[in-house]
Amino acid sequence: MAMIGHKKQHMPVLAAARRVSSFEEVPLGYTLAMAEHEADRCLQCPDPQCEQGCPVQVPVRDFIGLLAQGRVEDSVRKMKEYNRLPAICGRVCPQEEQCEIQCVLNRSGRHPVAIGRLERFVADWERTNGWVETEPPEPNGQKVAVIGAGPSGLTCAGDLAARGYDVTVFEALHAPGGVLMYGIPEFRLPKAIVEDDVARLEALGVKFVYNVLVGRTLTIDDLMDRMGFGAVFIGTGAGLPRFMKIPGENLGGVYSANEFLTRINLMRAYRFPEYDTPLRMGRRVAVIGAGNTAMDCVRTALRVGAEQGLIVYRRSEHEMSARAEEYEHAVEEGVQFHWLTAPVRILGGEDGWVNGLECVRMELGEPDASGRRSPVAVPGSEFILPVDTVILALGTTPNPILLKATPGLPTNRHGCVVADPATGATTRPGVFAGGDVVTGAATVILAMGAGQKAARGIHEYLSRTPVPV
Amino acid sequence: MYRILHVRQLTPVTRLYLIDAPLIAESARPGQFVILRVDETGERIPVTITDFDRGAGTITIVVQEVGKTTRLLAQLGEGDCIRDVAGPLGSPVNLPDGGRVALVGGGFGTAAILTIARELARRPGVQVDAIVGARTHELLILAREVGAVVDRFLPCTDDGSLGYKGFVTSLLGEKIAAREGYNLVLAVGPMPMMRAVAEVTRTAAIPTLASLDPIMLDGTGMCGACRCRVGGENKFACVDGPFFDAHQVDFAELARRTKMYHYEERLALERFQAQDRATAEPVA
Ligand SMILES: Cc1cc2nc3c(=O)[nH]c(=O)nc-3n(C[C@H](O)[C@H](O)[C@H](O)COP(=O)(O)OP(=O)(O)OC[C@H]3O[C@@H](n4cnc5c(N)ncnc54)[C@H](O)[C@@H]3O)c2cc1C
Ligand SMILES: Cc1cc2nc3c(=O)[nH]c(=O)nc-3n(C[C@H](O)[C@H](O)[C@H](O)COP(=O)(O)OP(=O)(O)OC[C@H]3O[C@@H](n4cnc5c(N)ncnc54)[C@H](O)[C@@H]3O)c2cc1C
Ligand code: SF4
Ligand code: SF4
Ligand code: FES
């Protein structure tokens, strides 16, 4: 019998004081007892609303039900029918706006079941207790190329390999994971988890080829006409950073979020000089923006020696797009928030390095056509924040290199590839796309969902197409 | 892993590496570069593709030892592997089908003009002068290779030990003054040289392209570390470049940005040399 009286099991976390000097993961994870306790709160609804909120329709009720019965291994199996990367989703999904917001407990004013934390528990249990094996697939002799090893590409590759396809993933960088590896920091998503998940895919037969920038090293035509790939999935993400075009943007100490995070996460500049990639960290850091990326930057800056971390955002707290948990952790770690504040220019000293950020205060104006209240500058309210490092976390758009090199691939006015949301099919036969390259910067689970749908789309397409001889 | 098939010492601090990299060789074009990472803890550094052989599946790079990573690379020999080589990166340089072209090279830039010279040699309408410079005769690299594919090979040495005595820019200026007009000048080498070339050709209004060498990280257009101001606008050198209209480049800013990590670079080098002294036999 479910016990709905008590509150959501609290997540044990690393003490805030210890966090800012290390890259250890902050939330520590449930113990088995805590997980079973939390699973017990689930009502096992006949019509589980939580599942409607999940972009990949994880069978939330059933995996939690099995967990509540202590059948952890069966729970793992159930989960993996729908979600290949639960250790990652459990950690980084914005559950509060997806599955958990829909939970009936939440709707009746109680804490929702901690679905994300349970998902993480189940996945971590598998990691420590041995992999739950699935039947090896029967090879069907057809080749599929996946471009980009981010969550969309990894999911698509895994689903196709599980159906017997011979899958090769081509990745531009020297490591897999996409944003999971170069963007999201270690303290939120340990890189060993991404590496393990990739190793699982390799065990399924997926091949990974790094250092291949499709559009430069190879083209989609090469893959399909010369190299015998029957279909291609484009999962190249939205990696092109936006700059503000304000004065001072090229001063020393100004980084795009992608540069800052890549230096640290992918290249491990926080372990310089043991690792060769350098990073110059100031004492007072302003991060412009208030999404997950901005929170990651400011919290990372505190961990690599900044004494003060500031978030500068032109809208208010309510419009911030970061996950609730990341915002809470940032507050706990002492980040200062300058809401309704917009940068005007970056000031530099004679040495060519940043020494200040000139800002102007903003007010929220009348709602626009979309109902969003857009900020307007308050005349004469300029002021200077004395900072020595500025990180621009202003969002990203799809990288155009591949798209420019691929004729017959329409994009929309945001530079995103146009693809059928149900199958990932583009207007070019055999070419599918999904994830951030289609939607613009979104979430890990949406990218995974797109990879999953495209795998189905590719399977249908290739089942209709005769194998070339 | 990318195997080094052959190494040739060109000067005491410059080596040529022939690397097995079939995918890169297959699509490389003049003006493009690779990003390499020597080992697991290494930095990603950009290096021009000096030559490529599609049939053999190899590329050639020429690297001058200036800091930790380039010295680490220099410790590798034939049969050893470079951890990662990604490319070809950047946009191929836009070359003309006719007219007179001057290729100006200094330092590793002399090697970097080889693929360009070779491509131009295939275009019968183009006449090419290679104006290449070094401090002294022995430091002039790949003279034979470049000399073989250009119409006129014009070496310059500071000490006059070979060819013209003086800087490449002086000779270029003299050629221009002597009305041996060029339709295009391409400059590859140390930034002060490229900047000086731009000044020489600006007054004569000769279109000039320089191969910019900002600090790079990914080389795929994802970080913006390589942004350079060209004509008042930010351009990513790893995607739109490395060649840009030299008359439009903000060289002062570029010079400042490439010095950004001087302190860390020195630290890394000193640490490397100390370790080297502790472990290895004396370096030749
Ligand atoms: C700092 C940061 C924090 C985030 N935090 C969260 C979070 O907490 N929760 C959440 O749900 N989402 C978060 N997101 C968003 C999420 O990470 C992305 O939506 C997701 O990673 C998109 O997946 P993808 O597979 O489409 O692309 P990506 O993850 O961007 O991967 C694309 C891959 O393709 C490669 N590639 C690109 N072009 C080529 C080419 N031409 N040839 C070969 N390879 C290529 C890239 O190198 C990269 O590895 C965050 C994003 C950032 C930047
Ligand atoms: C497009 C391009 C093509 C190049 N081609 C060649 C070539 O063919 N042969 C050659 O010898 N050199 C070439 N370089 C320069 C080469 O990348 C640097 O010499 C190398 O990165 C130095 O690394 P280091 O660790 O040995 O020295 P460091 O001590 O780290 O740096 C010495 C100097 O090299 C530059 N540098 C350092 N790190 C980077 C980086 N990540 N990206 C770019 N520049 C950096 C800086 O100006 C720095 O002051 C090229 C650079 C670019 C941008
Ligand atoms: S995948 Fe994400 S959204 Fe779906 S149930 Fe799990 S945590 Fe919730
Ligand atoms: S809605 Fe909530 S209580 Fe109902 S099945 Fe889903 S998690 Fe359990
Ligand atoms: S090196 Fe990162 S965008 Fe050019």
PDB file of N, CA, C and O in Angstrom, chain A residues 200-257:
ATOM      1  N   ARG A 200      28.840   0.854 -23.510  1.00  0.00           N
ATOM      2  CA  ARG A 200      27.705  -0.065 -23.708  1.00  0.00           C
ATOM      3  C   ARG A 200      27.312  -0.106 -25.181  1.00  0.00           C
ATOM      4  O   ARG A 200      26.990  -1.148 -25.727  1.00  0.00           O
ATOM      5  N   LEU A 201      27.328   1.061 -25.810  1.00  0.00           N
ATOM      6  CA  LEU A 201      26.967   1.108 -27.234  1.00  0.00           C
ATOM      7  C   LEU A 201      28.005   0.374 -28.063  1.00  0.00           C
ATOM      8  O   LEU A 201      27.669  -0.353 -28.998  1.00  0.00           O
ATOM      9  N   GLU A 202      29.260   0.530 -27.696  1.00  0.00           N
ATOM     10  CA  GLU A 202      30.316  -0.191 -28.427  1.00  0.00           C
ATOM     11  C   GLU A 202      30.115  -1.689 -28.278  1.00  0.00           C
ATOM     12  O   GLU A 202      30.284  -2.446 -29.235  1.00  0.00           O
ATOM     13  N   ALA A 203      29.705  -2.099 -27.099  1.00  0.00           N
ATOM     14  CA  ALA A 203      29.461  -3.524 -26.870  1.00  0.00           C
ATOM     15  C   ALA A 203      28.301  -4.021 -27.737  1.00  0.00           C
ATOM     16  O   ALA A 203      28.264  -5.177 -28.138  1.00  0.00           O
ATOM     17  N   LEU A 204      27.384  -3.112 -28.048  1.00  0.00           N
ATOM     18  CA  LEU A 204      26.270  -3.463 -28.933  1.00  0.00           C
ATOM     19  C   LEU A 204      26.700  -3.508 -30.400  1.00  0.00           C
ATOM     20  O   LEU A 204      25.909  -3.832 -31.275  1.00  0.00           O
ATOM     21  N   GLY A 205      27.930  -3.078 -30.656  1.00  0.00           N
ATOM     22  CA  GLY A 205      28.443  -3.122 -32.026  1.00  0.00           C
ATOM     23  C   GLY A 205      28.538  -1.773 -32.716  1.00  0.00           C
ATOM     24  O   GLY A 205      28.937  -1.699 -33.882  1.00  0.00           O
ATOM     25  N   VAL A 206      28.190  -0.697 -32.023  1.00  0.00           N
ATOM     26  CA  VAL A 206      28.272   0.633 -32.645  1.00  0.00           C
ATOM     27  C   VAL A 206      29.745   1.032 -32.765  1.00  0.00           C
ATOM     28  O   VAL A 206      30.512   0.882 -31.813  1.00  0.00           O
ATOM     29  N   LYS A 207      30.129   1.526 -33.960  1.00  0.00           N
ATOM     30  CA  LYS A 207      31.511   1.977 -34.159  1.00  0.00           C
ATOM     31  C   LYS A 207      31.586   3.494 -34.031  1.00  0.00           C
ATOM     32  O   LYS A 207      30.678   4.191 -34.490  1.00  0.00           O
ATOM     33  N   PHE A 208      32.644   3.992 -33.422  1.00  0.00           N
ATOM     34  CA  PHE A 208      32.816   5.432 -33.267  1.00  0.00           C
ATOM     35  C   PHE A 208      34.064   5.877 -34.010  1.00  0.00           C
ATOM     36  O   PHE A 208      35.130   5.301 -33.831  1.00  0.00           O
ATOM     37  N   VAL A 209      33.907   6.881 -34.852  1.00  0.00           N
ATOM     38  CA  VAL A 209      35.064   7.448 -35.544  1.00  0.00           C
ATOM     39  C   VAL A 209      35.133   8.923 -35.145  1.00  0.00           C
ATOM     40  O   VAL A 209      34.216   9.691 -35.420  1.00  0.00           O
ATOM     41  N   TYR A 210      36.215   9.295 -34.477  1.00  0.00           N
ATOM     42  CA  TYR A 210      36.361  10.670 -33.995  1.00  0.00           C
ATOM     43  C   TYR A 210      37.134  11.514 -35.001  1.00  0.00           C
ATOM     44  O   TYR A 210      37.660  11.017 -35.983  1.00  0.00           O
ATOM     45  N   ASN A 211      37.207  12.807 -34.718  1.00  0.00           N
ATOM     46  CA  ASN A 211      37.978  13.750 -35.541  1.00  0.00           C
ATOM     47  C   ASN A 211      37.465  13.837 -36.975  1.00  0.00           C
ATOM     48  O   ASN A 211      38.229  14.152 -37.883  1.00  0.00           O
ATOM     49  N   VAL A 212      36.198  13.554 -37.170  1.00  0.00           N
ATOM     50  CA  VAL A 212      35.614  13.683 -38.505  1.00  0.00           C
ATOM     51  C   VAL A 212      34.551  14.779 -38.476  1.00  0.00           C
ATOM     52  O   VAL A 212      33.506  14.621 -37.850  1.00  0.00           O
ATOM     53  N   LEU A 213      34.875  15.891 -39.104  1.00  0.00           N
ATOM     54  CA  LEU A 213      33.914  16.988 -39.192  1.00  0.00           C
ATOM     55  C   LEU A 213      33.184  16.810 -40.523  1.00  0.00           C
ATOM     56  O   LEU A 213      33.739  17.115 -41.584  1.00  0.00           O
ATOM     57  N   VAL A 214      31.980  16.280 -40.452  1.00  0.00           N
ATOM     58  CA  VAL A 214      31.256  16.026 -41.693  1.00  0.00           C
ATOM     59  C   VAL A 214      30.893  17.383 -42.299  1.00  0.00           C
ATOM     60  O   VAL A 214      30.438  18.292 -41.609  1.00  0.00           O
ATOM     61  N   GLY A 215      31.142  17.488 -43.597  1.00  0.00           N
ATOM     62  CA  GLY A 215      31.036  18.791 -44.246  1.00  0.00           C
ATOM     63  C   GLY A 215      32.436  19.270 -44.630  1.00  0.00           C
ATOM     64  O   GLY A 215      32.598  20.028 -45.572  1.00  0.00           O
ATOM     65  N   ARG A 216      33.457  18.776 -43.905  1.00  0.00           N
ATOM     66  CA  ARG A 216      34.848  19.083 -44.245  1.00  0.00           C
ATOM     67  C   ARG A 216      35.619  17.795 -44.531  1.00  0.00           C
ATOM     68  O   ARG A 216      36.201  17.639 -45.594  1.00  0.00           O
ATOM     69  N   THR A 217      35.632  16.885 -43.559  1.00  0.00           N
ATOM     70  CA  THR A 217      36.383  15.644 -43.757  1.00  0.00           C
ATOM     71  C   THR A 217      35.675  14.750 -44.779  1.00  0.00           C
ATOM     72  O   THR A 217      36.312  14.096 -45.601  1.00  0.00           O
ATOM     73  N   LEU A 218      34.359  14.720 -44.670  1.00  0.00           N
ATOM     74  CA  LEU A 218      33.522  13.887 -45.530  1.00  0.00           C
ATOM     75  C   LEU A 218      32.259  14.676 -45.799  1.00  0.00           C
ATOM     76  O   LEU A 218      31.937  15.588 -45.051  1.00  0.00           O
ATOM     77  N   THR A 219      31.528  14.266 -46.828  1.00  0.00           N
ATOM     78  CA  THR A 219      30.211  14.868 -47.019  1.00  0.00           C
ATOM     79  C   THR A 219      29.163  13.775 -46.898  1.00  0.00           C
ATOM     80  O   THR A 219      29.491  12.586 -46.909  1.00  0.00           O
ATOM     81  N   ILE A 220      27.918  14.195 -46.806  1.00  0.00           N
ATOM     82  CA  ILE A 220      26.839  13.211 -46.744  1.00  0.00           C
ATOM     83  C   ILE A 220      26.793  12.416 -48.053  1.00  0.00           C
ATOM     84  O   ILE A 220      26.525  11.218 -48.056  1.00  0.00           O
ATOM     85  N   ASP A 221      27.133  13.073 -49.156  1.00  0.00           N
ATOM     86  CA  ASP A 221      27.187  12.343 -50.426  1.00  0.00           C
ATOM     87  C   ASP A 221      28.250  11.251 -50.385  1.00  0.00           C
ATOM     88  O   ASP A 221      28.022  10.140 -50.866  1.00  0.00           O
ATOM     89  N   ASP A 222      29.414  11.568 -49.806  1.00  0.00           N
ATOM     90  CA  ASP A 222      30.455  10.541 -49.666  1.00  0.00           C
ATOM     91  C   ASP A 222      29.902   9.344 -48.902  1.00  0.00           C
ATOM     92  O   ASP A 222      30.101   8.193 -49.284  1.00  0.00           O
ATOM     93  N   LEU A 223      29.240   9.634 -47.788  1.00  0.00           N
ATOM     94  CA  LEU A 223      28.739   8.554 -46.938  1.00  0.00           C
ATOM     95  C   LEU A 223      27.759   7.668 -47.693  1.00  0.00           C
ATOM     96  O   LEU A 223      27.825   6.449 -47.627  1.00  0.00           O
ATOM     97  N   MET A 224      26.851   8.316 -48.428  1.00  0.00           N
ATOM     98  CA  MET A 224      25.778   7.546 -49.053  1.00  0.00           C
ATOM     99  C   MET A 224      26.174   6.944 -50.402  1.00  0.00           C
ATOM    100  O   MET A 224      25.805   5.824 -50.717  1.00  0.00           O
ATOM    101  N   ASP A 225      26.939   7.701 -51.195  1.00  0.00           N
ATOM    102  CA  ASP A 225      27.244   7.210 -52.540  1.00  0.00           C
ATOM    103  C   ASP A 225      28.497   6.350 -52.586  1.00  0.00           C
ATOM    104  O   ASP A 225      28.607   5.429 -53.378  1.00  0.00           O
ATOM    105  N   ARG A 226      29.490   6.718 -51.756  1.00  0.00           N
ATOM    106  CA  ARG A 226      30.787   6.075 -51.872  1.00  0.00           C
ATOM    107  C   ARG A 226      31.020   5.023 -50.781  1.00  0.00           C
ATOM    108  O   ARG A 226      31.709   4.046 -50.983  1.00  0.00           O
ATOM    109  N   MET A 227      30.462   5.297 -49.583  1.00  0.00           N
ATOM    110  CA  MET A 227      30.822   4.450 -48.459  1.00  0.00           C
ATOM    111  C   MET A 227      29.731   3.451 -48.077  1.00  0.00           C
ATOM    112  O   MET A 227      29.879   2.709 -47.105  1.00  0.00           O
ATOM    113  N   GLY A 228      28.649   3.465 -48.837  1.00  0.00           N
ATOM    114  CA  GLY A 228      27.650   2.407 -48.665  1.00  0.00           C
ATOM    115  C   GLY A 228      26.698   2.538 -47.489  1.00  0.00           C
ATOM    116  O   GLY A 228      26.110   1.545 -47.059  1.00  0.00           O
ATOM    117  N   PHE A 229      26.554   3.753 -46.963  1.00  0.00           N
ATOM    118  CA  PHE A 229      25.579   3.922 -45.893  1.00  0.00           C
ATOM    119  C   PHE A 229      24.188   4.137 -46.511  1.00  0.00           C
ATOM    120  O   PHE A 229      23.999   5.026 -47.337  1.00  0.00           O
ATOM    121  N   GLY A 230      23.240   3.331 -46.097  1.00  0.00           N
ATOM    122  CA  GLY A 230      21.892   3.404 -46.658  1.00  0.00           C
ATOM    123  C   GLY A 230      21.110   4.590 -46.133  1.00  0.00           C
ATOM    124  O   GLY A 230      20.214   5.098 -46.803  1.00  0.00           O
ATOM    125  N   ALA A 231      21.441   5.037 -44.944  1.00  0.00           N
ATOM    126  CA  ALA A 231      20.757   6.189 -44.364  1.00  0.00           C
ATOM    127  C   ALA A 231      21.727   6.924 -43.448  1.00  0.00           C
ATOM    128  O   ALA A 231      22.729   6.363 -42.995  1.00  0.00           O
ATOM    129  N   VAL A 232      21.413   8.211 -43.209  1.00  0.00           N
ATOM    130  CA  VAL A 232      22.265   9.044 -42.376  1.00  0.00           C
ATOM    131  C   VAL A 232      21.380   9.767 -41.362  1.00  0.00           C
ATOM    132  O   VAL A 232      20.306  10.264 -41.709  1.00  0.00           O
ATOM    133  N   PHE A 233      21.837   9.818 -40.116  1.00  0.00           N
ATOM    134  CA  PHE A 233      21.148  10.633 -39.115  1.00  0.00           C
ATOM    135  C   PHE A 233      22.042  11.815 -38.754  1.00  0.00           C
ATOM    136  O   PHE A 233      23.209  11.634 -38.399  1.00  0.00           O
ATOM    137  N   ILE A 234      21.495  13.022 -38.847  1.00  0.00           N
ATOM    138  CA  ILE A 234      22.243  14.227 -38.475  1.00  0.00           C
ATOM    139  C   ILE A 234      21.834  14.630 -37.061  1.00  0.00           C
ATOM    140  O   ILE A 234      20.692  14.995 -36.810  1.00  0.00           O
ATOM    141  N   GLY A 235      22.800  14.534 -36.144  1.00  0.00           N
ATOM    142  CA  GLY A 235      22.529  14.935 -34.758  1.00  0.00           C
ATOM    143  C   GLY A 235      23.637  15.870 -34.293  1.00  0.00           C
ATOM    144  O   GLY A 235      24.283  15.628 -33.283  1.00  0.00           O
ATOM    145  N   THR A 236      23.840  16.919 -35.078  1.00  0.00           N
ATOM    146  CA  THR A 236      25.013  17.771 -34.852  1.00  0.00           C
ATOM    147  C   THR A 236      24.774  18.892 -33.852  1.00  0.00           C
ATOM    148  O   THR A 236      25.670  19.695 -33.610  1.00  0.00           O
ATOM    149  N   GLY A 237      23.572  18.946 -33.283  1.00  0.00           N
ATOM    150  CA  GLY A 237      23.354  19.882 -32.188  1.00  0.00           C
ATOM    151  C   GLY A 237      23.289  21.336 -32.625  1.00  0.00           C
ATOM    152  O   GLY A 237      23.206  21.664 -33.814  1.00  0.00           O
ATOM    153  N   ALA A 238      23.305  22.199 -31.629  1.00  0.00           N
ATOM    154  CA  ALA A 238      23.269  23.636 -31.884  1.00  0.00           C
ATOM    155  C   ALA A 238      24.473  24.229 -31.169  1.00  0.00           C
ATOM    156  O   ALA A 238      24.381  24.712 -30.056  1.00  0.00           O
ATOM    157  N   GLY A 239      25.621  24.129 -31.822  1.00  0.00           N
ATOM    158  CA  GLY A 239      26.856  24.463 -31.119  1.00  0.00           C
ATOM    159  C   GLY A 239      27.451  25.824 -31.419  1.00  0.00           C
ATOM    160  O   GLY A 239      28.514  26.162 -30.914  1.00  0.00           O
ATOM    161  N   LEU A 240      26.787  26.616 -32.249  1.00  0.00           N
ATOM    162  CA  LEU A 240      27.396  27.892 -32.640  1.00  0.00           C
ATOM    163  C   LEU A 240      27.054  28.977 -31.614  1.00  0.00           C
ATOM    164  O   LEU A 240      25.893  29.302 -31.434  1.00  0.00           O
ATOM    165  N   PRO A 241      28.065  29.524 -30.928  1.00  0.00           N
ATOM    166  CA  PRO A 241      27.759  30.482 -29.865  1.00  0.00           C
ATOM    167  C   PRO A 241      27.357  31.851 -30.409  1.00  0.00           C
ATOM    168  O   PRO A 241      27.848  32.274 -31.449  1.00  0.00           O
ATOM    169  N   ARG A 242      26.480  32.491 -29.694  1.00  0.00           N
ATOM    170  CA  ARG A 242      26.059  33.830 -30.079  1.00  0.00           C
ATOM    171  C   ARG A 242      26.910  34.843 -29.308  1.00  0.00           C
ATOM    172  O   ARG A 242      27.223  34.628 -28.141  1.00  0.00           O
ATOM    173  N   PHE A 243      27.283  35.904 -29.982  1.00  0.00           N
ATOM    174  CA  PHE A 243      27.962  36.999 -29.283  1.00  0.00           C
ATOM    175  C   PHE A 243      27.002  38.182 -29.259  1.00  0.00           C
ATOM    176  O   PHE A 243      25.939  38.148 -29.884  1.00  0.00           O
ATOM    177  N   MET A 244      27.330  39.245 -28.514  1.00  0.00           N
ATOM    178  CA  MET A 244      26.371  40.334 -28.348  1.00  0.00           C
ATOM    179  C   MET A 244      26.597  41.495 -29.296  1.00  0.00           C
ATOM    180  O   MET A 244      25.782  42.384 -29.406  1.00  0.00           O
ATOM    181  N   LYS A 245      27.783  41.521 -29.904  1.00  0.00           N
ATOM    182  CA  LYS A 245      28.151  42.655 -30.740  1.00  0.00           C
ATOM    183  C   LYS A 245      28.180  43.943 -29.935  1.00  0.00           C
ATOM    184  O   LYS A 245      27.731  44.990 -30.406  1.00  0.00           O
ATOM    185  N   ILE A 246      28.680  43.873 -28.710  1.00  0.00           N
ATOM    186  CA  ILE A 246      28.865  45.106 -27.929  1.00  0.00           C
ATOM    187  C   ILE A 246      30.360  45.388 -27.855  1.00  0.00           C
ATOM    188  O   ILE A 246      31.182  44.478 -28.017  1.00  0.00           O
ATOM    189  N   PRO A 247      30.726  46.652 -27.617  1.00  0.00           N
ATOM    190  CA  PRO A 247      32.156  46.968 -27.557  1.00  0.00           C
ATOM    191  C   PRO A 247      32.860  46.176 -26.449  1.00  0.00           C
ATOM    192  O   PRO A 247      32.267  45.923 -25.405  1.00  0.00           O
ATOM    193  N   GLY A 248      34.096  45.805 -26.730  1.00  0.00           N
ATOM    194  CA  GLY A 248      34.906  45.122 -25.717  1.00  0.00           C
ATOM    195  C   GLY A 248      34.806  43.612 -25.750  1.00  0.00           C
ATOM    196  O   GLY A 248      35.429  42.922 -24.950  1.00  0.00           O
ATOM    197  N   GLU A 249      34.049  43.084 -26.710  1.00  0.00           N
ATOM    198  CA  GLU A 249      33.811  41.647 -26.717  1.00  0.00           C
ATOM    199  C   GLU A 249      35.062  40.812 -27.012  1.00  0.00           C
ATOM    200  O   GLU A 249      35.103  39.634 -26.690  1.00  0.00           O
ATOM    201  N   ASN A 250      36.073  41.435 -27.624  1.00  0.00           N
ATOM    202  CA  ASN A 250      37.280  40.678 -27.954  1.00  0.00           C
ATOM    203  C   ASN A 250      38.419  40.926 -26.965  1.00  0.00           C
ATOM    204  O   ASN A 250      39.557  40.555 -27.231  1.00  0.00           O
ATOM    205  N   LEU A 251      38.105  41.534 -25.826  1.00  0.00           N
ATOM    206  CA  LEU A 251      39.141  41.733 -24.815  1.00  0.00           C
ATOM    207  C   LEU A 251      39.561  40.389 -24.222  1.00  0.00           C
ATOM    208  O   LEU A 251      38.797  39.422 -24.264  1.00  0.00           O
ATOM    209  N   GLY A 252      40.759  40.363 -23.637  1.00  0.00           N
ATOM    210  CA  GLY A 252      41.178  39.172 -22.905  1.00  0.00           C
ATOM    211  C   GLY A 252      40.250  39.006 -21.707  1.00  0.00           C
ATOM    212  O   GLY A 252      39.873  39.986 -21.074  1.00  0.00           O
ATOM    213  N   GLY A 253      39.882  37.763 -21.412  1.00  0.00           N
ATOM    214  CA  GLY A 253      38.988  37.536 -20.276  1.00  0.00           C
ATOM    215  C   GLY A 253      37.522  37.486 -20.664  1.00  0.00           C
ATOM    216  O   GLY A 253      36.663  37.351 -19.800  1.00  0.00           O
ATOM    217  N   VAL A 254      37.234  37.593 -21.969  1.00  0.00           N
ATOM    218  CA  VAL A 254      35.850  37.424 -22.429  1.00  0.00           C
ATOM    219  C   VAL A 254      35.770  36.073 -23.134  1.00  0.00           C
ATOM    220  O   VAL A 254      36.515  35.815 -24.083  1.00  0.00           O
ATOM    221  N   TYR A 255      34.894  35.225 -22.652  1.00  0.00           N
ATOM    222  CA  TYR A 255      34.736  33.893 -23.231  1.00  0.00           C
ATOM    223  C   TYR A 255      33.286  33.665 -23.647  1.00  0.00           C
ATOM    224  O   TYR A 255      32.380  34.132 -22.975  1.00  0.00           O
ATOM    225  N   SER A 256      33.098  32.886 -24.693  1.00  0.00           N
ATOM    226  CA  SER A 256      31.754  32.339 -24.899  1.00  0.00           C
ATOM    227  C   SER A 256      31.628  31.222 -23.866  1.00  0.00           C
ATOM    228  O   SER A 256      32.627  30.653 -23.419  1.00  0.00           O
ATOM    229  N   ALA A 257      30.388  30.906 -23.490  1.00  0.00           N
ATOM    230  CA  ALA A 257      30.177  29.798 -22.546  1.00  0.00           C
ATOM    231  C   ALA A 257      30.791  28.525 -23.104  1.00  0.00           C
ATOM    232  O   ALA A 257      31.419  27.753 -22.383  1.00  0.00           O
TER     233      ALA A 257
END
